[in-house]
Short mmCIF file of C-alpha atoms in Angstrom, two decimals:
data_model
loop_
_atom_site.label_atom_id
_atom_site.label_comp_id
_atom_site.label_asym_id
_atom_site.label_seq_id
_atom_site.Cartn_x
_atom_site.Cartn_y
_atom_site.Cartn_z
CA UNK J 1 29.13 -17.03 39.00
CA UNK J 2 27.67 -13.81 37.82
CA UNK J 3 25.21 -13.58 34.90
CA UNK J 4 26.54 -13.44 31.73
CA UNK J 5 25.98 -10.13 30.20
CA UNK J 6 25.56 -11.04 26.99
CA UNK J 7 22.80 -13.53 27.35
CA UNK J 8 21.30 -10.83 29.51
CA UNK J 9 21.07 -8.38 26.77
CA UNK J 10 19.84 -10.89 24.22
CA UNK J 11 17.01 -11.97 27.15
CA UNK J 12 15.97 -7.99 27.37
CA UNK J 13 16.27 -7.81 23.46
CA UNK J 14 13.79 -11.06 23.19
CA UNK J 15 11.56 -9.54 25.99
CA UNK J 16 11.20 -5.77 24.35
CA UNK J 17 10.11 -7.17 20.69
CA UNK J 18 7.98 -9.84 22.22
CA UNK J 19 6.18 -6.82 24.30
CA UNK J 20 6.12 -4.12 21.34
CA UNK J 21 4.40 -7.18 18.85
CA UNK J 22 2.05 -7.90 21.79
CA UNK J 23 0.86 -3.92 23.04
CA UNK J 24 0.46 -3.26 18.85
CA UNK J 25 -2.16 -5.97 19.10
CA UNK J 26 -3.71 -4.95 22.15
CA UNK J 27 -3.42 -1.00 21.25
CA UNK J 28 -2.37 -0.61 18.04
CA UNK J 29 0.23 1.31 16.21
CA UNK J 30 -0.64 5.25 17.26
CA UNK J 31 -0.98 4.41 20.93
CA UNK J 32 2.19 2.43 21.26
CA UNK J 33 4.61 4.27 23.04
CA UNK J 34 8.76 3.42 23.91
CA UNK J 35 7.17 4.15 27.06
CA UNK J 36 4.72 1.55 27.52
CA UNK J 37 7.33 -1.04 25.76
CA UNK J 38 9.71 -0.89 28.44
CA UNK J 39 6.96 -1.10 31.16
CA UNK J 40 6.00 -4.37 29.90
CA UNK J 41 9.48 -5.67 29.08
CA UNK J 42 11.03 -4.68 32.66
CA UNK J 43 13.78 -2.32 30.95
CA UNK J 44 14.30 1.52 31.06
CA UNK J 45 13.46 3.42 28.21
CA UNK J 46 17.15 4.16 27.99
CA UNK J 47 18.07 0.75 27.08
CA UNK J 48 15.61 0.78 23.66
CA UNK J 49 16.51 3.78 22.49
CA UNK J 50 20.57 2.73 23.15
CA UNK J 51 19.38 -0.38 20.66
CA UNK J 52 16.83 1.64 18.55
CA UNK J 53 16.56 5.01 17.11
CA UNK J 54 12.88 5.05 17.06
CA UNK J 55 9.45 3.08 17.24
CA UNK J 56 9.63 2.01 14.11
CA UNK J 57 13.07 0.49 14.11
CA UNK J 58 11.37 -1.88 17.04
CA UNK J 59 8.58 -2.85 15.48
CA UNK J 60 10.48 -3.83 12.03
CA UNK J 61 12.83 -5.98 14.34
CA UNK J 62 9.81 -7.11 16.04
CA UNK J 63 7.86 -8.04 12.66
CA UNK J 64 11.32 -9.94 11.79
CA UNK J 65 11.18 -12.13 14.96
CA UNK J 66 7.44 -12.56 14.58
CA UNK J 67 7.67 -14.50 11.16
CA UNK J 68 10.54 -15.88 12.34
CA UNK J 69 12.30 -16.62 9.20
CA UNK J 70 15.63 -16.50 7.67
CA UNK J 71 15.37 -14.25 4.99
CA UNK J 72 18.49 -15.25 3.21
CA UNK J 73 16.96 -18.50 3.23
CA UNK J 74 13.80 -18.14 1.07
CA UNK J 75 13.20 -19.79 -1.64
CA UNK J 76 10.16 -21.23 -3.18
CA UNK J 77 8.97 -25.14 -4.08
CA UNK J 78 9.43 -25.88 -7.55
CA UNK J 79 7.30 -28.74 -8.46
CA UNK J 80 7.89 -27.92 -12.19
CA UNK J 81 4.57 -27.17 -12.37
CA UNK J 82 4.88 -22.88 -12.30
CA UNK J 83 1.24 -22.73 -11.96
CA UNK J 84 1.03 -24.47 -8.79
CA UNK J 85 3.85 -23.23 -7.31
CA UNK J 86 3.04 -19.85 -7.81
CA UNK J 87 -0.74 -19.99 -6.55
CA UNK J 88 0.91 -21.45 -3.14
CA UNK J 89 2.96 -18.61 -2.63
CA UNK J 90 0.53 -16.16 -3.34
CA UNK J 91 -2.17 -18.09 -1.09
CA UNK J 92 1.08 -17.93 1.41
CA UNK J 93 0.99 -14.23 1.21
CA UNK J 94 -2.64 -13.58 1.22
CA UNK J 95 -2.98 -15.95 4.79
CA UNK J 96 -0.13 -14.06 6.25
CA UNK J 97 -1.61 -10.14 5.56
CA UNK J 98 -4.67 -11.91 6.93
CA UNK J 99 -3.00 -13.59 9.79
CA UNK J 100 -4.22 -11.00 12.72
CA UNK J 101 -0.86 -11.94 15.10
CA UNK J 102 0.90 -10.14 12.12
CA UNK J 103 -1.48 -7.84 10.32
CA UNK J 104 -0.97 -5.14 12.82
CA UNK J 105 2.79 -5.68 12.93
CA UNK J 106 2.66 -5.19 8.95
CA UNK J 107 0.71 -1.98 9.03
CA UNK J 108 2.17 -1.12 11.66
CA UNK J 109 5.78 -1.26 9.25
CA UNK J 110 3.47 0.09 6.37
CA UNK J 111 2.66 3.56 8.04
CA UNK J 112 6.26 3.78 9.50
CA UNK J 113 7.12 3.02 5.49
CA UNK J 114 5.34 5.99 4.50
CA UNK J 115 6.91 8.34 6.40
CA UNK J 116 10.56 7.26 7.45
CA UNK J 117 12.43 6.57 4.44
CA UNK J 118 15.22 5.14 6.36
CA UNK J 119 13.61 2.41 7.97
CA UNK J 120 11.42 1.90 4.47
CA UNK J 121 14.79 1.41 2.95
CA UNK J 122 15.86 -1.06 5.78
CA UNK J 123 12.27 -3.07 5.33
CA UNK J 124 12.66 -2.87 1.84
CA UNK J 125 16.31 -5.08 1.89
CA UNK J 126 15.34 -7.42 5.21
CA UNK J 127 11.76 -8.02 4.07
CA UNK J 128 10.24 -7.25 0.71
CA UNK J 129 13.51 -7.69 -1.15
CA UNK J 130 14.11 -11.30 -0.82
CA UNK J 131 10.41 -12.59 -0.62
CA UNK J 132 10.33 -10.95 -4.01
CA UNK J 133 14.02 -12.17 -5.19
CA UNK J 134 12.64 -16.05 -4.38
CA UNK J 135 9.70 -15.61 -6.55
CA UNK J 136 12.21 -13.94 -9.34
CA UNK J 137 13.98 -17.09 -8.88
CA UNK J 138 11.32 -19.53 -9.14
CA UNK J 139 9.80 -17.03 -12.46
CA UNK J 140 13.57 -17.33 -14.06
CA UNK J 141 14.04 -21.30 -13.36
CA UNK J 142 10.07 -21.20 -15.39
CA UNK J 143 11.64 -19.70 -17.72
CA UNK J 144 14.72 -21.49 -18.38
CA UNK J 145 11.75 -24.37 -18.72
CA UNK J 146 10.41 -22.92 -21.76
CA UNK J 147 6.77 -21.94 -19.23
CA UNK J 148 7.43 -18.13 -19.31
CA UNK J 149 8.42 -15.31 -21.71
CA UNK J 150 11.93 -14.92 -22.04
CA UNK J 151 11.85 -11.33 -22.41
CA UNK J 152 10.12 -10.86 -19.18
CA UNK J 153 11.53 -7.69 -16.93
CA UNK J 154 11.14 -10.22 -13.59
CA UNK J 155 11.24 -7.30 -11.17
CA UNK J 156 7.62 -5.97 -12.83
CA UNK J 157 6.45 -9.75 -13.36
CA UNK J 158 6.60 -10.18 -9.69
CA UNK J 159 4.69 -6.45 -8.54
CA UNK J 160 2.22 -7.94 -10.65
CA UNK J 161 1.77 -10.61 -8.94
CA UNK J 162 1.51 -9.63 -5.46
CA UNK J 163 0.39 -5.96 -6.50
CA UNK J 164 -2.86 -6.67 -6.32
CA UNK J 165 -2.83 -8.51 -2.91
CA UNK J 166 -0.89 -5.63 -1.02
CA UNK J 167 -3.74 -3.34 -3.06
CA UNK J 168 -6.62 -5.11 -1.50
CA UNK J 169 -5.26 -4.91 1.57
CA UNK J 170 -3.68 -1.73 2.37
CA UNK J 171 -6.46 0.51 0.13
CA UNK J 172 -9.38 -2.25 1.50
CA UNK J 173 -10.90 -2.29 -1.60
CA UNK J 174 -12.37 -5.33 -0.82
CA UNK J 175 -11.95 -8.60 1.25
CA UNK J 176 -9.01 -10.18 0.59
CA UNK J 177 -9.45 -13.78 -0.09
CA UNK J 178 -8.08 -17.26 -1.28
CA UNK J 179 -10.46 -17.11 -4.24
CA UNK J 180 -8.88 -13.46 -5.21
CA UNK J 181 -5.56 -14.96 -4.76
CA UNK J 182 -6.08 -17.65 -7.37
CA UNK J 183 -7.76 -15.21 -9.52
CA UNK J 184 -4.76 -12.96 -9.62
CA UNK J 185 -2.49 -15.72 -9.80
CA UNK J 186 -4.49 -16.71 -12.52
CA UNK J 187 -4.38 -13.75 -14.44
CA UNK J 188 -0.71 -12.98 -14.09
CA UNK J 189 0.33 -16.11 -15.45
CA UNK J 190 -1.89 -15.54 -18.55
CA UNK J 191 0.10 -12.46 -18.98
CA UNK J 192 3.87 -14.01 -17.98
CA UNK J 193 2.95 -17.45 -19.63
CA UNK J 194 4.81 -18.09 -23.33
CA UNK J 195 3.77 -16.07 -26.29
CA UNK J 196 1.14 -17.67 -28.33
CA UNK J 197 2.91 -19.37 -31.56
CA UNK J 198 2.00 -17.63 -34.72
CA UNK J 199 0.89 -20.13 -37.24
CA UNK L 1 -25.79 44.60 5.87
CA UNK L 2 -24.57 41.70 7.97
CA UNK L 3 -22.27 39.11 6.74
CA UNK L 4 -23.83 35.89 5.51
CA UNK L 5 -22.88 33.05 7.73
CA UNK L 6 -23.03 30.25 5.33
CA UNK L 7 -20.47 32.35 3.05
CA UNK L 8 -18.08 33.00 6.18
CA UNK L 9 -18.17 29.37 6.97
CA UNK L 10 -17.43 28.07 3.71
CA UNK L 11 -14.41 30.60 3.80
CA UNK L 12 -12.96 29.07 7.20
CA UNK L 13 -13.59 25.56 5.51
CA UNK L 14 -11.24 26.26 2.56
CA UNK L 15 -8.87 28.22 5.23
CA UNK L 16 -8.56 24.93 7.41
CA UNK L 17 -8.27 22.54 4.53
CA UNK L 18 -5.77 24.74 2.64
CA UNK L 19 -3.77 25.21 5.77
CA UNK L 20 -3.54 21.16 6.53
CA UNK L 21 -2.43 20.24 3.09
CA UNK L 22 0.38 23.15 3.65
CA UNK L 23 1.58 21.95 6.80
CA UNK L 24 1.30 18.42 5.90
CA UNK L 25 3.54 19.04 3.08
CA UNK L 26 5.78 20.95 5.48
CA UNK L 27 5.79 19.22 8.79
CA UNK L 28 4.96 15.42 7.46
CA UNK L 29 2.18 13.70 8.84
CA UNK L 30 3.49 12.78 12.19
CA UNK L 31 4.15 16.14 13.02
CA UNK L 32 1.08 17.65 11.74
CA UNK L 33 -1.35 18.76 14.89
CA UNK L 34 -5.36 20.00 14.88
CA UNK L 35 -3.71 23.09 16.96
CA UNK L 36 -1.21 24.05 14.67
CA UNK L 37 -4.30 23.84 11.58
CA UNK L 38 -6.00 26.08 13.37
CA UNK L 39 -3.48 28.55 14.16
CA UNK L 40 -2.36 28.48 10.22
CA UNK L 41 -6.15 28.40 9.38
CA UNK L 42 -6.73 31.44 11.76
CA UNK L 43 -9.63 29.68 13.51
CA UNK L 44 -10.16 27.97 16.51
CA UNK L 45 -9.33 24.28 17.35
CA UNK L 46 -13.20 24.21 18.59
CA UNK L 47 -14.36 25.07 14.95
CA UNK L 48 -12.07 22.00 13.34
CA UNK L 49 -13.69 19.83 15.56
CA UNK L 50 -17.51 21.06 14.94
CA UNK L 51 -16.67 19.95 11.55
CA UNK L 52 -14.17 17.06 11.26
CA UNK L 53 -13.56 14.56 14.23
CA UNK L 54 -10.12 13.64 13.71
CA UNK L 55 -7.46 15.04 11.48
CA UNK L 56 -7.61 12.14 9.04
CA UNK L 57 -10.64 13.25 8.42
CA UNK L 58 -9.87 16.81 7.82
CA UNK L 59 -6.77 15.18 5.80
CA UNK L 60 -9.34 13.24 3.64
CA UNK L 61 -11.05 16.53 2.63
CA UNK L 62 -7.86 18.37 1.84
CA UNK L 63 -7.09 15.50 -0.67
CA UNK L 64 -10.31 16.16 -2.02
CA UNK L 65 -10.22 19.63 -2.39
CA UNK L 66 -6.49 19.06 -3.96
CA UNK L 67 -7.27 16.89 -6.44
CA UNK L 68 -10.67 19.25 -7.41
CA UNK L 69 -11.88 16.62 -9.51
CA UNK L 70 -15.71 15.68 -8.74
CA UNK L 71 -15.57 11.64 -8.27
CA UNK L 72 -18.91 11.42 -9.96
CA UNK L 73 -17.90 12.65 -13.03
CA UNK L 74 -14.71 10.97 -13.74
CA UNK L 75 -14.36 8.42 -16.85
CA UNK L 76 -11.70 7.23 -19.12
CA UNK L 77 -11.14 8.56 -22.93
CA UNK L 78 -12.52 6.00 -24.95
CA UNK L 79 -10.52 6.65 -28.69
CA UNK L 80 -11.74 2.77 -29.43
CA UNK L 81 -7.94 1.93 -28.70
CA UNK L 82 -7.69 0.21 -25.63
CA UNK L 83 -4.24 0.15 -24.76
CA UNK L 84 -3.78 3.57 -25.47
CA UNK L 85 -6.80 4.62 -22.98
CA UNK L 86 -5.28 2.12 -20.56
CA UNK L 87 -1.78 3.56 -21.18
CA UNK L 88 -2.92 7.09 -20.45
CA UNK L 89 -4.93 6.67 -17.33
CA UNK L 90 -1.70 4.25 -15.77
CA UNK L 91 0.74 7.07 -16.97
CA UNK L 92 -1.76 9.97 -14.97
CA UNK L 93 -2.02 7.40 -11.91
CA UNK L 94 1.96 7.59 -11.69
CA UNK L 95 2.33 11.09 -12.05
CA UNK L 96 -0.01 11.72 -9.52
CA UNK L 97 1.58 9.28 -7.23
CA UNK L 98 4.68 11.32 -8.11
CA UNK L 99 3.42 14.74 -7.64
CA UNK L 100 5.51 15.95 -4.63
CA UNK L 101 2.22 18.35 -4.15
CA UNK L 102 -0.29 15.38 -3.48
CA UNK L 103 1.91 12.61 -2.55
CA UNK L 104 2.25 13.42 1.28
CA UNK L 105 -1.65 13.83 1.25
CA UNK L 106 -1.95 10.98 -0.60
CA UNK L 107 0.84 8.91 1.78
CA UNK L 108 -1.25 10.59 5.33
CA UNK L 109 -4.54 8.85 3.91
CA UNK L 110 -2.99 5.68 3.43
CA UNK L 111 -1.38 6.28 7.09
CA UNK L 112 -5.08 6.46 8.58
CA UNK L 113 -6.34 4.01 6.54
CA UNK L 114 -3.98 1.71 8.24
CA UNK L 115 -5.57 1.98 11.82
CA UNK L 116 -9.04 3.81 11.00
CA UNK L 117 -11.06 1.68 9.57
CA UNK L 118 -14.35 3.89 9.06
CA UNK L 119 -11.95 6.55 7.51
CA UNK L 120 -10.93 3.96 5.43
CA UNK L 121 -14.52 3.58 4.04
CA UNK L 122 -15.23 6.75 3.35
CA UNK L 123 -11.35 6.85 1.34
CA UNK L 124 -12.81 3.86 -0.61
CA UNK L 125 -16.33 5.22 -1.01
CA UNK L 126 -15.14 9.01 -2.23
CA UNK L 127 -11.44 8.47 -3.90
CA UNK L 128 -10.85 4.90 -4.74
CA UNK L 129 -14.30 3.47 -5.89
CA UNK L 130 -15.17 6.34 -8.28
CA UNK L 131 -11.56 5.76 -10.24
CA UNK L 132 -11.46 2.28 -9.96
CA UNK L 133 -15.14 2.42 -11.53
CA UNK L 134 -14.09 4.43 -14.54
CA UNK L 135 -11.30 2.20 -15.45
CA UNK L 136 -13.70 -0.57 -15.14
CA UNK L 137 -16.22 0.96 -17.33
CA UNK L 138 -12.99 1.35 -20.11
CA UNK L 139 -12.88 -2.38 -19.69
CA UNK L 140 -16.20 -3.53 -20.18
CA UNK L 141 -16.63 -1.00 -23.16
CA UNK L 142 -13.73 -3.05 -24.97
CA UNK L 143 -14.92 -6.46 -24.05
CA UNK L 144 -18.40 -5.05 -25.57
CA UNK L 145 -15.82 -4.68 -28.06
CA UNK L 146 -14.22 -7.71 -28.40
CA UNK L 147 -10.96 -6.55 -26.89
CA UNK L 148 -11.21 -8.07 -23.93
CA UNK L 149 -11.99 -11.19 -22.65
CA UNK L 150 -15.54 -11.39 -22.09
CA UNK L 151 -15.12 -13.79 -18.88
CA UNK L 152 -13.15 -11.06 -16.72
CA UNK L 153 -13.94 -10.27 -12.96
CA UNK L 154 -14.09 -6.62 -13.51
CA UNK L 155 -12.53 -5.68 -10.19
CA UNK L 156 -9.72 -8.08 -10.36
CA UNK L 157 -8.67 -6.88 -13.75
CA UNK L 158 -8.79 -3.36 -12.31
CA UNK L 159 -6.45 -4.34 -9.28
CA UNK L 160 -4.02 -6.56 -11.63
CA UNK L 161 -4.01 -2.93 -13.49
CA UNK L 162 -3.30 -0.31 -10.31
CA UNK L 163 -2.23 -2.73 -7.56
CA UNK L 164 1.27 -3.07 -9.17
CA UNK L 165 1.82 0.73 -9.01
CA UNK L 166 0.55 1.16 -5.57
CA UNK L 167 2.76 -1.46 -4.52
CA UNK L 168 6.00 0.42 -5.77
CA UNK L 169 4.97 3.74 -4.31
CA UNK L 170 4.13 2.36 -1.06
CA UNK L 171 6.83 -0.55 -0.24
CA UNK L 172 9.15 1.90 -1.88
CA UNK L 173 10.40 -1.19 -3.98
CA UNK L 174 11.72 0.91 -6.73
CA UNK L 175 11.31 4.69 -8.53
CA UNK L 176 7.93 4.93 -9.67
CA UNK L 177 8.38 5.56 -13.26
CA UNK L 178 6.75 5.85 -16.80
CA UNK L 179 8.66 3.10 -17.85
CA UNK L 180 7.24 1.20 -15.23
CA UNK L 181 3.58 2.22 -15.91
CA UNK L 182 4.13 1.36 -19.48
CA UNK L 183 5.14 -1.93 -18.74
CA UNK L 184 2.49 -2.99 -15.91
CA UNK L 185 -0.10 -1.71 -18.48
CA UNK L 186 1.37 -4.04 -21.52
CA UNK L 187 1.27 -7.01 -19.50
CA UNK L 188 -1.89 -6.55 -18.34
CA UNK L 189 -3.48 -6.15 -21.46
CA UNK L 190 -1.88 -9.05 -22.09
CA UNK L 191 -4.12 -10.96 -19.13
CA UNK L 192 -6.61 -9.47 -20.17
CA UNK L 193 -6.97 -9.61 -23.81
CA UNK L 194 -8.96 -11.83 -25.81
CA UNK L 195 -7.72 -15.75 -26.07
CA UNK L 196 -5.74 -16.73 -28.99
CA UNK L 197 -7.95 -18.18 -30.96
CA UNK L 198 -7.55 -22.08 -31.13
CA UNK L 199 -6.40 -23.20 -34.80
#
């Protein structure tokens, strides 16, 4: 029986993300080449660039298969305690822009970001837009609780909360750490947290 | 009479620094090359690297002499109102985030910063530390005041303040606007302010 093409392709797709995630750690991000990619995977250069327009494209792809999530299928724990729930998520974050297996993958995306707005745009709806749509969601269902403001603008309430961490760590201002993650959790939720009756 | 050295040398330093923040803003980052500085710059490649050893670097010092602010001297107005200081120094982050003349140096520094660690040091040490120390200085002159909390980390508070405007202009999440600084700066006031008394 010959091989079936399909599950061919999908075996060089698996084996050219798995080798771009693995030379960023070993080389990092301005030494990786399409070149060196296919080496390692066993294709021709031809075949990326038939599936990708440019570096960049194959390490966001690669970043997605890395965390290995579903985006469509985030959502966060709601405990009914907002407080809790919300210093998880940010610890969450914090351990994964820490995590070295991803860190370079992430700046790796970050620099592409800065320069390529396509692919920013593309990172910005299969990445960044629902991790920050499930924390929306869990700031709305707070306030439908009567936790938060009600006349919070959720989209800023959320850059405020993981502002800061992406600060820390892409202007390495400092170390970023679990105790800065609670502080900042901290913080925000003085700010988002219910107006203080007037008596 | 011969022509002073010191004087010639500080010419070809403005010539090479001038010329990378001009290609930079015409070429992108990527694109932009130690050869084709010194072609622009009229001097040669040899003299670039005498002086700089890496064009991050040389980037670093074109954002310096583009901004032409002296880090040491920067601080905040201090009218006594807080949140109008605050408000003002958010709103001038923004628009120089937004100032298609610095924002491609600005984006190439946060590029290098990515990959080049001691680069990123000496970002933090000349640009970052000297603003983020004024604003801090702002904040503990209103919590001297009794403005502020008097229990804040300092740094955190200054993070909570810029790290949700970073976080727009670099993950692209959404236009970087006044609206926006306005609103990042009322909630964090709101953080940071003092705690309603207990009646």
């Amino acid at each position: 029986m010959p091989p079936d093409p399909s599950r061919r392709s999908e075996r060089s797709r698996q084996a050219i993300l798995t080798a771009a995630v693995d030379l960023l750690r070993e080389v990092g991000y301005r030494k990786l080449t399409i070149e060196a990619i296919a080496a390692r995977a066993g294709v021709g250069k031809q075949t990326i660039y038939r599936w990708w327009p440019s570096k960049g494209a194959v390490v966001l792809d690669g970043f997605l298969a890395a965390v290995n999530e579903d985006p469509d299928d985030l959502s966060l724990p709601d405990t009914g305690d907002v407080a809790a729930d919300l210093r998880g998520v940010v610890r969450a974050i914090v351990a994964e822009l820490a995590d070295p297996d991803l860190s370079g993958v992430s700046r790796a995306l970050m620099i592409e970001m800065q320069e390529d707005v396509e692919l920013a745009d593309t990172a910005r709806d299969r990445i960044l837009a629902p991790q920050m749509r499930a924390i929306a969601d869990r700031l709305r269902a707070a306030q439908d609780a009567g936790q938060l403001r009600a006349d919070l603008d959720l989209a800023v309430a959320v850059e405020l909360l993981v502002g800061p961490l992406y600060h820390r760590w892409l202007l390495r201002t400092a170390p970023l750490t679990e105790a800065y993650a609670d502080t900042v959790t901290d913080l925000a939720l003085r700010a988002l947290g219910p107006q203080p009756a007037r008596t």
